[in-house]
Amino acid sequence: MLSYDFWLYLAAIIVSVILLFMMVWHLIVVDELKNDYRNPMDFAKTLNNLILPEYILHLSLPVVFLLSGCWFSFVLNLPLVVYHVLRYIRRPAMSGPGIYDPTVVMNKDEMSKYTKEGFIKCGFYVVSFLFYLYNMLVALITSLIGS
């Protein structure tokens, strides 16, 4: 019988892969805006639709880790959760959910910030994926040896 940790980290791997694809999509959309293949309204609409799903998916990981007692995994995810909450609280005044304001996205500093944020979060999700994969394999080997 496979352990609870195995299934927990398997689910975390699936969520981190989804988040990684979302960040790659984020980087592609930012690059399209930089190269004038996309207009600011389309950019903001596309990425604002991904913000809440990304934040909810990522918030689900530390909550599950906290409830299951995986403290290191919880602490590993905590800084990005705090960043997401602060980023959403400090978002520009908008009528709908999201953090990207189409009136300022063409600003060079904003564009640089979006690119840097995308790469950092992409790196975080890759490291998380590898960490979860390692823990899943440890849980699998432990449960197979134990039974």
mmCIF file of C-alpha atoms in Angstrom:
data_model
loop_
_atom_site.group_PDB
_atom_site.id
_atom_site.type_symbol
_atom_site.label_atom_id
_atom_site.label_comp_id
_atom_site.label_asym_id
_atom_site.label_seq_id
_atom_site.Cartn_x
_atom_site.Cartn_y
_atom_site.Cartn_z
ATOM 1 C CA MET A 1 0.000 0.000 0.000
ATOM 2 C CA LEU A 2 1.371 3.381 -0.982
ATOM 3 C CA SER A 3 1.729 5.977 1.734
ATOM 4 C CA TYR A 4 -0.187 9.210 2.117
ATOM 5 C CA ASP A 5 3.010 11.187 1.455
ATOM 6 C CA PHE A 6 3.368 9.538 -1.945
ATOM 7 C CA TRP A 7 -0.107 10.651 -3.026
ATOM 8 C CA LEU A 8 0.402 14.094 -1.502
ATOM 9 C CA TYR A 9 3.623 14.714 -3.398
ATOM 10 C CA LEU A 10 2.188 13.207 -6.585
ATOM 11 C CA ALA A 11 -0.643 15.749 -6.410
ATOM 12 C CA ALA A 12 1.919 18.482 -5.687
ATOM 13 C CA ILE A 13 3.878 17.440 -8.781
ATOM 14 C CA ILE A 14 0.751 17.674 -10.927
ATOM 15 C CA VAL A 15 -0.092 21.122 -9.520
ATOM 16 C CA SER A 16 3.482 22.356 -9.979
ATOM 17 C CA VAL A 17 3.491 21.185 -13.620
ATOM 18 C CA ILE A 18 0.251 23.089 -14.228
ATOM 19 C CA LEU A 19 1.741 26.178 -12.565
ATOM 20 C CA LEU A 20 4.912 25.803 -14.601
ATOM 21 C CA PHE A 21 2.912 25.738 -17.842
ATOM 22 C CA MET A 22 1.010 28.818 -16.683
ATOM 23 C CA MET A 23 4.301 30.647 -16.110
ATOM 24 C CA VAL A 24 5.615 29.634 -19.528
ATOM 25 C CA TRP A 25 2.392 30.979 -21.027
ATOM 26 C CA HIS A 26 2.911 34.171 -18.999
ATOM 27 C CA LEU A 27 6.411 34.579 -20.451
ATOM 28 C CA ILE A 28 5.161 33.932 -23.988
ATOM 29 C CA VAL A 29 2.417 36.563 -23.658
ATOM 30 C CA VAL A 30 4.876 39.116 -22.223
ATOM 31 C CA ASP A 31 7.262 38.436 -25.099
ATOM 32 C CA GLU A 32 4.440 38.847 -27.617
ATOM 33 C CA LEU A 33 3.567 42.209 -26.070
ATOM 34 C CA LYS A 34 7.226 43.283 -26.173
ATOM 35 C CA ASN A 35 7.458 42.437 -29.864
ATOM 36 C CA ASP A 36 4.123 44.069 -30.757
ATOM 37 C CA TYR A 37 2.348 40.830 -31.623
ATOM 38 C CA ARG A 38 -0.262 41.510 -28.952
ATOM 39 C CA ASN A 39 -1.980 44.702 -27.871
ATOM 40 C CA PRO A 40 -2.117 45.832 -24.211
ATOM 41 C CA MET A 41 -5.844 45.131 -23.850
ATOM 42 C CA ASP A 42 -5.449 41.566 -25.086
ATOM 43 C CA PHE A 43 -2.360 41.128 -22.878
ATOM 44 C CA ALA A 44 -4.192 42.269 -19.751
ATOM 45 C CA LYS A 45 -7.297 40.221 -20.550
ATOM 46 C CA THR A 46 -5.273 37.054 -21.215
ATOM 47 C CA LEU A 47 -3.086 37.239 -18.127
ATOM 48 C CA ASN A 48 -5.759 38.572 -15.771
ATOM 49 C CA ASN A 49 -7.801 35.452 -16.526
ATOM 50 C CA LEU A 50 -4.879 33.328 -15.288
ATOM 51 C CA ILE A 51 -4.149 35.209 -12.064
ATOM 52 C CA LEU A 52 -6.833 33.799 -9.781
ATOM 53 C CA PRO A 53 -6.420 30.187 -10.977
ATOM 54 C CA GLU A 54 -2.652 30.464 -10.473
ATOM 55 C CA TYR A 55 -2.994 31.978 -7.014
ATOM 56 C CA ILE A 56 -5.641 29.466 -5.924
ATOM 57 C CA LEU A 57 -3.635 26.500 -7.216
ATOM 58 C CA HIS A 58 -0.497 27.704 -5.522
ATOM 59 C CA LEU A 59 -2.325 28.517 -2.275
ATOM 60 C CA SER A 60 -3.766 24.999 -2.203
ATOM 61 C CA LEU A 61 -0.274 23.485 -1.904
ATOM 62 C CA PRO A 62 0.843 25.108 1.372
ATOM 63 C CA VAL A 63 -2.604 24.608 2.890
ATOM 64 C CA VAL A 64 -2.455 20.870 2.177
ATOM 65 C CA PHE A 65 1.146 20.701 3.383
ATOM 66 C CA LEU A 66 0.203 22.511 6.584
ATOM 67 C CA LEU A 67 -2.726 20.177 7.250
ATOM 68 C CA SER A 68 -0.607 17.088 6.567
ATOM 69 C CA GLY A 69 2.314 18.211 8.712
ATOM 70 C CA CYS A 70 4.892 18.553 5.931
ATOM 71 C CA TRP A 71 6.492 21.588 7.525
ATOM 72 C CA PHE A 72 9.459 22.045 5.212
ATOM 73 C CA SER A 73 7.250 21.929 2.128
ATOM 74 C CA PHE A 74 4.904 24.417 3.771
ATOM 75 C CA VAL A 75 7.727 26.829 4.608
ATOM 76 C CA LEU A 76 9.185 26.436 1.106
ATOM 77 C CA ASN A 77 5.932 27.708 -0.435
ATOM 78 C CA LEU A 78 5.196 30.412 2.124
ATOM 79 C CA PRO A 79 7.287 33.262 0.604
ATOM 80 C CA LEU A 80 5.581 32.998 -2.791
ATOM 81 C CA VAL A 81 2.143 32.830 -1.165
ATOM 82 C CA VAL A 82 2.916 36.006 0.791
ATOM 83 C CA TYR A 83 4.150 37.650 -2.428
ATOM 84 C CA HIS A 84 0.958 36.644 -4.256
ATOM 85 C CA VAL A 85 -1.259 38.013 -1.486
ATOM 86 C CA LEU A 86 0.650 41.310 -1.316
ATOM 87 C CA ARG A 87 0.713 41.621 -5.102
ATOM 88 C CA TYR A 88 -3.048 41.111 -5.289
ATOM 89 C CA ILE A 89 -3.756 43.528 -2.432
ATOM 90 C CA ARG A 90 -1.603 46.230 -4.071
ATOM 91 C CA ARG A 91 -3.067 45.769 -7.527
ATOM 92 C CA PRO A 92 -4.365 48.791 -9.461
ATOM 93 C CA ALA A 93 -8.031 49.707 -9.110
ATOM 94 C CA MET A 94 -9.837 47.525 -11.644
ATOM 95 C CA SER A 95 -13.388 46.430 -12.298
ATOM 96 C CA GLY A 96 -12.575 42.708 -12.449
ATOM 97 C CA PRO A 97 -10.094 40.286 -10.953
ATOM 98 C CA GLY A 98 -6.477 40.527 -12.048
ATOM 99 C CA ILE A 99 -3.325 42.543 -11.541
ATOM 100 C CA TYR A 100 -2.452 43.817 -15.015
ATOM 101 C CA ASP A 101 -3.664 47.282 -15.978
ATOM 102 C CA PRO A 102 -3.672 47.737 -19.774
ATOM 103 C CA THR A 103 -2.915 51.455 -19.460
ATOM 104 C CA VAL A 104 0.548 50.913 -17.939
ATOM 105 C CA VAL A 105 1.730 47.578 -19.365
ATOM 106 C CA MET A 106 3.701 49.191 -22.202
ATOM 107 C CA ASN A 107 5.889 51.073 -19.723
ATOM 108 C CA LYS A 108 9.453 49.747 -20.071
ATOM 109 C CA ASP A 109 9.873 49.331 -16.306
ATOM 110 C CA GLU A 110 6.601 47.423 -16.012
ATOM 111 C CA MET A 111 7.518 45.161 -18.917
ATOM 112 C CA SER A 112 10.874 44.409 -17.297
ATOM 113 C CA LYS A 113 9.134 43.685 -14.000
ATOM 114 C CA TYR A 114 6.672 41.274 -15.664
ATOM 115 C CA THR A 115 9.491 39.429 -17.413
ATOM 116 C CA LYS A 116 11.603 39.188 -14.274
ATOM 117 C CA GLU A 117 8.620 38.035 -12.219
ATOM 118 C CA GLY A 118 7.797 35.371 -14.813
ATOM 119 C CA PHE A 119 11.333 33.985 -14.873
ATOM 120 C CA ILE A 120 11.663 33.944 -11.085
ATOM 121 C CA LYS A 121 8.329 32.190 -10.627
ATOM 122 C CA CYS A 122 9.190 29.759 -13.431
ATOM 123 C CA GLY A 123 12.437 28.913 -11.643
ATOM 124 C CA PHE A 124 10.598 28.523 -8.348
ATOM 125 C CA TYR A 125 8.115 26.105 -9.896
ATOM 126 C CA VAL A 126 10.918 24.063 -11.494
ATOM 127 C CA VAL A 127 12.745 23.794 -8.157
ATOM 128 C CA SER A 128 9.454 22.922 -6.446
ATOM 129 C CA PHE A 129 8.753 20.262 -9.054
ATOM 130 C CA LEU A 130 12.150 18.657 -8.469
ATOM 131 C CA PHE A 131 11.722 18.858 -4.683
ATOM 132 C CA TYR A 132 8.271 17.231 -4.865
ATOM 133 C CA LEU A 133 9.574 14.572 -7.243
ATOM 134 C CA TYR A 134 12.380 13.718 -4.834
ATOM 135 C CA ASN A 135 9.977 13.523 -1.885
ATOM 136 C CA MET A 136 7.532 11.406 -3.880
ATOM 137 C CA LEU A 137 10.302 8.947 -4.760
ATOM 138 C CA VAL A 138 11.462 8.809 -1.126
ATOM 139 C CA ALA A 139 7.884 8.125 -0.007
ATOM 140 C CA LEU A 140 7.484 5.452 -2.706
ATOM 141 C CA ILE A 141 10.716 3.681 -1.779
ATOM 142 C CA THR A 142 9.928 3.905 1.934
ATOM 143 C CA SER A 143 6.453 2.462 1.469
ATOM 144 C CA LEU A 144 7.736 -0.349 -0.795
ATOM 145 C CA ILE A 145 10.521 -1.276 1.616
ATOM 146 C CA GLY A 146 8.151 -1.091 4.574
ATOM 147 C CA SER A 147 5.613 -3.475 3.054
#
